[in-house]
């Protein structure tokens, strides 16, 4: 491993670029300077903290600590999914649907990959488990958030269509098919695009990282392919599950459309 | 949910057919669930029997419709006319007892209920590109032709593009597609609001003859006084979510 270590001066030089950008936006009265600086400071603090936590975790590799870390990551991702919904479900469902499906898909795929494909010993070795889970959760989160948001928006907008189909004797799932398809598509599109563009338009971050760290490119590529497929499966199953559960929740046992189970939108 | 037993007033040979029917299309045999006038059964069961119907904005209200009956619903806008129809079609949460020919609503799957108790909103929803995408999965061609003739539309109206329909055509086709399900009860929310007098009369005649042919019943929301006189039948007035005139049976 011929990793070149970065000094504080190197980081400070990069930070100067961001400060320069902030200066320009202030000068041009674009009102972005403040948020740029705050976001930059957050990056430094959050990443340093995570670095420290990961270092500690790697030093004291115990299943309990790894599990705790995983649960915290899941809780935060679940909150992010909820916060990105314009019309979220009322009550615990708003948090529950996204978090539960994310848990099932991302954790299942991670554990499967660790035990059968990557195969570190022990299988929960934090050096592999945490980054893998992080990448899966991050992408699944985006997919589920996009899918749920699209579902609730289209159902809200097309409630007359749905009730028209119900009145014609359609079942709840027939009545909501087209909205469900659209939601699943919008949740999966970023992942499909990323797979299609990988290596040509963009060099995926993980592969770039491994190459920078001195890994042979072909090894890095193999890891990247594995990760891409895992991410696609995790995001895909997670999004489909979330969209299915959410659309079920929009109807009651008498198959009535229950928009009262959604909160009013933030921007109506 | 499967309650076996004889619905009140049903002849003894019907008791088996009461609940366990779970098809997408309502089976015709359900018609036998109420007394046949030819057998001379003196007491007539109502086709639709509503008791203590309550929603967030309605009721409690009672209502009965006899086979072949057309009752009109009037009331100021916002009084709850459409809400009543929506509750009867089970599109809004509601409590109370609703029976169709003696069969309680809870014992039927919602899909079957809405096929038999058809709600036609004032503005019908069209989601596909062509009219035939909005029709039931299976229906008899003869029925369709018969109905098209009654509402004065040509046969290829079923293949017209939705984008090019006039509001009057939408309204007539909206009624037609509901009738193709062969419902027992029609819930019509101002079905002639966008129509000229000729087409209004055609719709009135079509509904009347459907009720007579199928022994079905209809609730018709109307604002038009002349129409009320033409249609005849019982007039129910809704005020602030309650039925004003006691519904006689």
Coordinates of C-alpha atoms in Angstrom, one line a residue, chain A residues 158 160-172 174 252-258 260, chain B residues 24 86 90-93 105-106 108 110-111 114-115 119 123-125 127 134 136 177-178 181:
Chain A
X158 CA -54.9 11.4 -9.4
X160 CA -60.3 11.0 -9.1
X161 CA -58.8 8.4 -11.4
X162 CA -58.3 6.0 -8.6
X163 CA -61.8 6.5 -7.2
X164 CA -63.2 6.3 -10.7
X165 CA -61.6 2.9 -11.1
X166 CA -62.8 1.7 -7.7
X167 CA -66.3 2.8 -8.6
X168 CA -66.1 0.7 -11.8
X169 CA -65.3 -2.3 -9.7
X170 CA -61.5 -2.4 -9.7
X171 CA -59.6 -3.8 -6.8
X172 CA -57.3 -1.5 -4.8
X174 CA -55.7 -2.5 -10.0
X252 CA -58.3 0.3 4.1
X253 CA -59.9 -3.1 4.5
X254 CA -62.9 -2.0 2.5
X255 CA -60.6 -0.9 -0.3
X256 CA -61.4 2.8 0.1
X257 CA -58.8 5.3 -0.9
X258 CA -57.7 6.9 2.4
X260 CA -56.6 11.2 5.3
Chain B
X24 CA -65.0 -10.1 -9.8
X86 CA -70.0 8.2 -2.0
X90 CA -68.4 2.6 0.1
X91 CA -65.9 5.1 -1.1
X92 CA -65.8 7.1 2.1
X93 CA -65.5 5.6 5.6
X105 CA -72.5 -5.0 2.7
X106 CA -69.8 -6.4 5.0
X108 CA -69.5 -8.8 0.1
X110 CA -65.8 -4.2 -1.8
X111 CA -65.2 -4.9 -5.5
X114 CA -69.2 -1.3 -6.1
X115 CA -70.1 -3.3 -9.2
X119 CA -71.5 5.5 -8.4
X123 CA -67.4 14.7 -13.4
X124 CA -66.4 11.2 -14.5
X125 CA -62.7 10.4 -14.5
X127 CA -57.4 8.0 -17.4
X134 CA -62.3 2.4 -19.3
X136 CA -65.3 -3.4 -17.6
X177 CA -69.6 2.3 -18.7
X178 CA -71.2 2.0 -15.2
X181 CA -71.4 -3.7 -15.0

